[in-house]
Coordinates of C-alpha atoms in Angstrom, one line a residue:
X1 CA -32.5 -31.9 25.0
X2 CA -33.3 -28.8 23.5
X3 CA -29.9 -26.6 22.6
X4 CA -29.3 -23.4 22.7
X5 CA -26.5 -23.0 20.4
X6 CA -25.1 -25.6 18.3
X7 CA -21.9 -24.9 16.5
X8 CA -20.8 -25.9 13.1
X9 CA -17.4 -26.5 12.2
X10 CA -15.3 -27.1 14.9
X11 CA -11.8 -24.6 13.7
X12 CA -10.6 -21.6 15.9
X13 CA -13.5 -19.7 15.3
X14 CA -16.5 -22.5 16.0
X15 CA -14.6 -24.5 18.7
X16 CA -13.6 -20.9 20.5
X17 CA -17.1 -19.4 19.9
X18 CA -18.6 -23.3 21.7
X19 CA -16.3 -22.4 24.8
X20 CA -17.1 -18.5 24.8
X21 CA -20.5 -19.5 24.8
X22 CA -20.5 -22.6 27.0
X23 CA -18.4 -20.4 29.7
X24 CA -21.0 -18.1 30.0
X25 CA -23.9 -21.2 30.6
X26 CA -25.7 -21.9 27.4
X27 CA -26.6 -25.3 26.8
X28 CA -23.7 -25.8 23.2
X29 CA -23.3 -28.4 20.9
X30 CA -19.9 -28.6 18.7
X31 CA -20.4 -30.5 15.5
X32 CA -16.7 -31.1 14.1
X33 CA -15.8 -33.4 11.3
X34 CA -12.8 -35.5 11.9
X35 CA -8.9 -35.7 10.4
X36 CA -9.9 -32.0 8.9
X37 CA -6.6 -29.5 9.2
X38 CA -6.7 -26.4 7.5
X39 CA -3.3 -25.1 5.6
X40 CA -2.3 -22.3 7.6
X41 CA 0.8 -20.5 8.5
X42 CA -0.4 -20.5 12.0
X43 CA 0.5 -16.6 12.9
X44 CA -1.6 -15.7 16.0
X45 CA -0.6 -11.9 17.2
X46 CA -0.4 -11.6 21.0
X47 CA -3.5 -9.7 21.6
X48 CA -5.3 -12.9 20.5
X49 CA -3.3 -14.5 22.7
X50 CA -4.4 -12.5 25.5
X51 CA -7.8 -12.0 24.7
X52 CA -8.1 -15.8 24.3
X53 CA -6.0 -16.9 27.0
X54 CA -4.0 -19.2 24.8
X55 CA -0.7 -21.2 27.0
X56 CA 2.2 -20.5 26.2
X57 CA 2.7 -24.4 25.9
X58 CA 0.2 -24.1 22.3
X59 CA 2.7 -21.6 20.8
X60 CA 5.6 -23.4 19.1
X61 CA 7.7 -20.5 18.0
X62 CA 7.7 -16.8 18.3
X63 CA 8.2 -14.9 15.2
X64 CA 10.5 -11.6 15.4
X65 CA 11.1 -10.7 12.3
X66 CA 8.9 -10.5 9.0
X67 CA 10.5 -10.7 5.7
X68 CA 8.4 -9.3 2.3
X69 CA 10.4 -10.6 -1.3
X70 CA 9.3 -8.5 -4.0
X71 CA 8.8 -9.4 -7.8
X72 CA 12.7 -8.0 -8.3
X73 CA 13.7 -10.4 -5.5
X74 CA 14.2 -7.2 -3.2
X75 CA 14.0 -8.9 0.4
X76 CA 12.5 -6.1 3.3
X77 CA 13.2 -7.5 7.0
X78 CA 10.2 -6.0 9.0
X79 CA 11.0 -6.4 12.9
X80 CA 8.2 -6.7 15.7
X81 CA 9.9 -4.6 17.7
X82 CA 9.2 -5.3 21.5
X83 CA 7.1 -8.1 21.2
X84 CA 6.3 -11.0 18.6
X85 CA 4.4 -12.7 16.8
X86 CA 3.2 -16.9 18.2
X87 CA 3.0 -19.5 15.9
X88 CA 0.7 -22.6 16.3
X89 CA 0.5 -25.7 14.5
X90 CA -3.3 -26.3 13.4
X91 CA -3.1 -30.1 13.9
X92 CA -2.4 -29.7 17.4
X93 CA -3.9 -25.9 18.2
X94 CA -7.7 -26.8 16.9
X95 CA -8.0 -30.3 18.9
X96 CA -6.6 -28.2 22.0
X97 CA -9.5 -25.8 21.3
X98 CA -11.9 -28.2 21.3
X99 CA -11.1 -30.1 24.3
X100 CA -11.3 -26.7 26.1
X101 CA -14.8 -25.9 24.6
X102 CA -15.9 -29.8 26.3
X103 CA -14.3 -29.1 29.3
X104 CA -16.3 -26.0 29.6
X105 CA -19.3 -28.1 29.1
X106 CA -19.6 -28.4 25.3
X107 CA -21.2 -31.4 23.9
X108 CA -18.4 -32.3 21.1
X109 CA -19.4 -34.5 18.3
X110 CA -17.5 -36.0 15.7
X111 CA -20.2 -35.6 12.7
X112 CA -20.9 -33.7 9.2
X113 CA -23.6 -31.1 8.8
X114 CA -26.6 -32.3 6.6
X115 CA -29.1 -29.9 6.7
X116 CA -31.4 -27.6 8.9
X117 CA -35.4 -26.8 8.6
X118 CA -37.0 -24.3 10.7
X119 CA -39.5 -25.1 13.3
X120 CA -42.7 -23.5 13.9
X121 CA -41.7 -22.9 17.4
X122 CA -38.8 -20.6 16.0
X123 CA -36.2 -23.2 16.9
X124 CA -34.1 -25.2 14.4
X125 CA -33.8 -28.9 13.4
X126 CA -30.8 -29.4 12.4
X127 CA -29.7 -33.1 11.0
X128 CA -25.9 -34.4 10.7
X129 CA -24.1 -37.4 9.8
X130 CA -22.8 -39.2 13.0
X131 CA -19.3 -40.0 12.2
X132 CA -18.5 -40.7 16.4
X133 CA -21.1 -43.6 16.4
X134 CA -23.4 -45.9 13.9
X135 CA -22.9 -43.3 11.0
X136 CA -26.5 -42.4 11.1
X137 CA -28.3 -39.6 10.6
X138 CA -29.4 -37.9 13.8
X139 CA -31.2 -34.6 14.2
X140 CA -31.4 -32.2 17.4
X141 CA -33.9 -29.0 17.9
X142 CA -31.4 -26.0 18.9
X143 CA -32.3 -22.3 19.2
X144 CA -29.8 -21.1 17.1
X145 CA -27.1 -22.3 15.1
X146 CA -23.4 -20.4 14.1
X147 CA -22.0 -21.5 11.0
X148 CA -18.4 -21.8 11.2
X149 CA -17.8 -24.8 8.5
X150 CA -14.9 -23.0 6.3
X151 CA -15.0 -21.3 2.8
X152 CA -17.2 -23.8 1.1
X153 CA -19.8 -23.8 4.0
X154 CA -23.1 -25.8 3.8
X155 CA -24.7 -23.5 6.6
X156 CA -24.4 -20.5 4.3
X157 CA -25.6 -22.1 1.0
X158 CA -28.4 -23.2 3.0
X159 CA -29.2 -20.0 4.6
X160 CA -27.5 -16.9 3.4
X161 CA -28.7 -15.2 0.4
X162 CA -25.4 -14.4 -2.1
X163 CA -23.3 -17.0 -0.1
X164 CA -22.4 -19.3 -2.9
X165 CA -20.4 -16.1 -4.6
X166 CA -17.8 -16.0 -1.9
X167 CA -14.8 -15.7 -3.9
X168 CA -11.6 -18.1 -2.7
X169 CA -7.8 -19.0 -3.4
X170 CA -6.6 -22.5 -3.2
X171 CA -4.1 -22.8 -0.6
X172 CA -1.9 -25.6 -0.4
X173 CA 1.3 -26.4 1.7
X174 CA 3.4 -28.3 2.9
X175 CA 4.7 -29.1 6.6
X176 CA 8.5 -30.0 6.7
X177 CA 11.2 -30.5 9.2
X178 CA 12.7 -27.9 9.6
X179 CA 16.8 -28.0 9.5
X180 CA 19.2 -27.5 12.3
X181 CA 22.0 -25.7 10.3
X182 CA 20.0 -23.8 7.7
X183 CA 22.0 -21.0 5.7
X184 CA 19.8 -17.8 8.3
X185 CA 19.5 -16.3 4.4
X186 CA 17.3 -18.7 3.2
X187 CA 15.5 -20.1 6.0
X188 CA 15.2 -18.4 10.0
X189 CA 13.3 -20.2 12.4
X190 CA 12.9 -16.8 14.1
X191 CA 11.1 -15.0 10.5
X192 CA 8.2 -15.1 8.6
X193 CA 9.2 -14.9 4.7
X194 CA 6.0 -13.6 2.6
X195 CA 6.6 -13.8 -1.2
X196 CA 5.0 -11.3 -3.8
X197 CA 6.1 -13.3 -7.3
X198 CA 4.1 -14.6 -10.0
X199 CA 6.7 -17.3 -10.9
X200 CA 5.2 -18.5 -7.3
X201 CA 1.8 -17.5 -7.7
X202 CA 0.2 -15.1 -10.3
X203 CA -2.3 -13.1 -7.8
X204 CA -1.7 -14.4 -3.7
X205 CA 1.6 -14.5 -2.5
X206 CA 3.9 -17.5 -0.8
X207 CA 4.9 -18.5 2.3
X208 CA 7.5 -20.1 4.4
X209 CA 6.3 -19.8 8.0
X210 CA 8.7 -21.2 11.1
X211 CA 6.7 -24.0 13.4
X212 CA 9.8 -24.8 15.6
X213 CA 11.0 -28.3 14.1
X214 CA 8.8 -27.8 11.2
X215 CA 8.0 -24.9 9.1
X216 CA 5.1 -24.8 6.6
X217 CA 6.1 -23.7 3.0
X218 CA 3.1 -22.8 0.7
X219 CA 1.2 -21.0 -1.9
X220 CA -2.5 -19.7 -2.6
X221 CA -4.3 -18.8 -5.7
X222 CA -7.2 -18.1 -7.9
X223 CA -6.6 -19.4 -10.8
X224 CA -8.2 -22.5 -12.1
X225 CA -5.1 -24.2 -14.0
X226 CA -2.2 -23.0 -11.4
X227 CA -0.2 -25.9 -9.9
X228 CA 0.3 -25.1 -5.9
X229 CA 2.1 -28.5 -5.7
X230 CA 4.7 -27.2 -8.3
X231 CA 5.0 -24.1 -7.2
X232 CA 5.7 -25.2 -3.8
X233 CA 8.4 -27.7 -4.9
X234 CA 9.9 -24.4 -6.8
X235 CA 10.1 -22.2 -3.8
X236 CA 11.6 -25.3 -1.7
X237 CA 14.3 -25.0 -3.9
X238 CA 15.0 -21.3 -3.7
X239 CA 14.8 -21.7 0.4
X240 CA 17.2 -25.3 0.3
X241 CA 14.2 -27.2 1.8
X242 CA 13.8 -29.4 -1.0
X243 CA 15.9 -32.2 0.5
X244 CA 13.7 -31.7 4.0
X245 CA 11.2 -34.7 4.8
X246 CA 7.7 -34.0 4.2
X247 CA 5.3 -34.5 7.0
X248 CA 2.2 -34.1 6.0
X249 CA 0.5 -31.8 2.4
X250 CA -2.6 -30.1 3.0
X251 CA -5.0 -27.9 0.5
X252 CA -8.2 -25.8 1.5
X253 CA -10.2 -22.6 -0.4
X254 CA -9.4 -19.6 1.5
X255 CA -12.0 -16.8 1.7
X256 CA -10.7 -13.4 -0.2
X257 CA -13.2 -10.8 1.6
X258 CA -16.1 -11.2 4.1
X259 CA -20.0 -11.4 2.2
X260 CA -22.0 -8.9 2.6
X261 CA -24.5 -11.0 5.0
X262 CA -23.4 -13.2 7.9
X263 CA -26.8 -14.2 9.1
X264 CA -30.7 -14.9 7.8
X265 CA -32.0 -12.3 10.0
X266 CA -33.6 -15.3 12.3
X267 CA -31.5 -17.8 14.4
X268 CA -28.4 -18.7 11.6
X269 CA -25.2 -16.5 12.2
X270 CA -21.9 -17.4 10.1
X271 CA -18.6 -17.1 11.8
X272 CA -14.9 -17.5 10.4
X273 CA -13.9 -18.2 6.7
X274 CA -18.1 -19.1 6.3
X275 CA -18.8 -15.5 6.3
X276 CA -15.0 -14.5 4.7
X277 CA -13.3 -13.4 7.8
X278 CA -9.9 -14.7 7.2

């Protein structure tokens, strides 16, 4: 089989542009690698959630209030004001986006991207790891191939000229359980707290984003001797979360700005944080 499209990276943006795509007939392959969740506050506005017909049932709170903490500590409560904002959790939204992009006819595989060569025919070979199978190395001919394997992509390297100066943050955080009787001052299932310190990070800003019975608290930043996983434990401790069980601690680079380029000018487009859309 000969594909059109074949999708790397299998996040919001490469497992929604497989079912956009395989909605409207094209022949798609998904190539996803497996256990990968990206640390995200999960904020989806509900435009997206219109425009993508996302349930109601993938939304596991709805933010109504946005809190920004300045360097003096000033706290500004910021309300969405007829509406809200939905919340997913990424190791449950993605796998749902997936499974939607297979229903639709997707041919979803659990592999790692290798490389790609151009064809003389104008089509692509591109060669992965199979990680769903024998954990060999199989290559399929596609027209055209979208990038959308995250900051550090292997598409791009490949294929976009200036890719590999994509500046990035670390982010890292941590999903907790969230408490029944929290003090509303320190921690509001129904708010989004953004915090603007440099004890907490020197040039990004922290988070403590509601998820229902979780909440993920975290931090990004630039700079190559900053400790997220301290600085994460600190602002635990200024919410009264440090005593909260830890479910799971996840890290990831996280595109500042888009590149100037998002394709080769041939049959290689990037999509997501591979081109810096964040």
């Amino acid at each position: 089989m000969i594909y059109d499209i074949t999708v790397i990276g299998g996040g919001p943006s490469g497992a929604t542009a497989a079912e956009q795509l395989a909605k409207k007939g094209f022949k798609v392959a998904l190539i996803d690698r497996a256990g990968r969740i990206k640390p995200c506050g999960g904020a989806i506005p509900p435009r997206l959630i219109e425009d993508f017909e996302i349930p109601q049932s993938q939304l596991v709170a709805k933010i109504k209030t946005a809190r920004m903490i300045s360097p003096t500590n000033r706290k500004v409560d910021i309300p969405i004001e007829n509406g809200y904002v939905g919340m997913v959790d990424r190791d449950k939204f993605d796998p749902w986006l997936r499974e939607r992009a297979k229903s639709l006819g997707a041919d979803v595989r659990t592999a790692v991207f290798k490389r790609l060569s151009q064809l003389e025919n104008g089509n692509v070979l591109l060669t992965y790891l199979d990680k769903g199978g024998d954990g060999q190395e199989v290559s399929v001919e596609t027209r055209a191939v979208i990038g959308a394997d995250g900051a550090k992509s292997k598409v791009a390297k490949q294929c976009i000229p200036g890719a590999e100066k994509l500046r990035c943050v670390l982010a890292y955080h941590e999903i907790v359980k969230a408490p029944d009787n929290a003090d509303k001052e320190d921690f509001d299932g129904n708010r989004c707290d953004v915090w603007y310190q440099g004890r907490l990070s020197p040039d990004f800003y922290a988070w403590v984003f509601p998820h229902g019975n979780h909440c993920s608290i975290g931090v990004g930043s630039e700079k190559k001797d900053f400790s997220a996983p301290d600085a994460v434990r600190q602002l635990r401790r200024d919410v009264k979360l440090d005593g909260a069980e830890t479910v799971r601690c996840e890290g990831a680079p996280i595109p500042l700005k888009p590149l100037k380029r998002w394709d080769d000018g041939r049959n290689v487009l990037l999509a997501g944080d591979a081109c810096g859309v964040v």
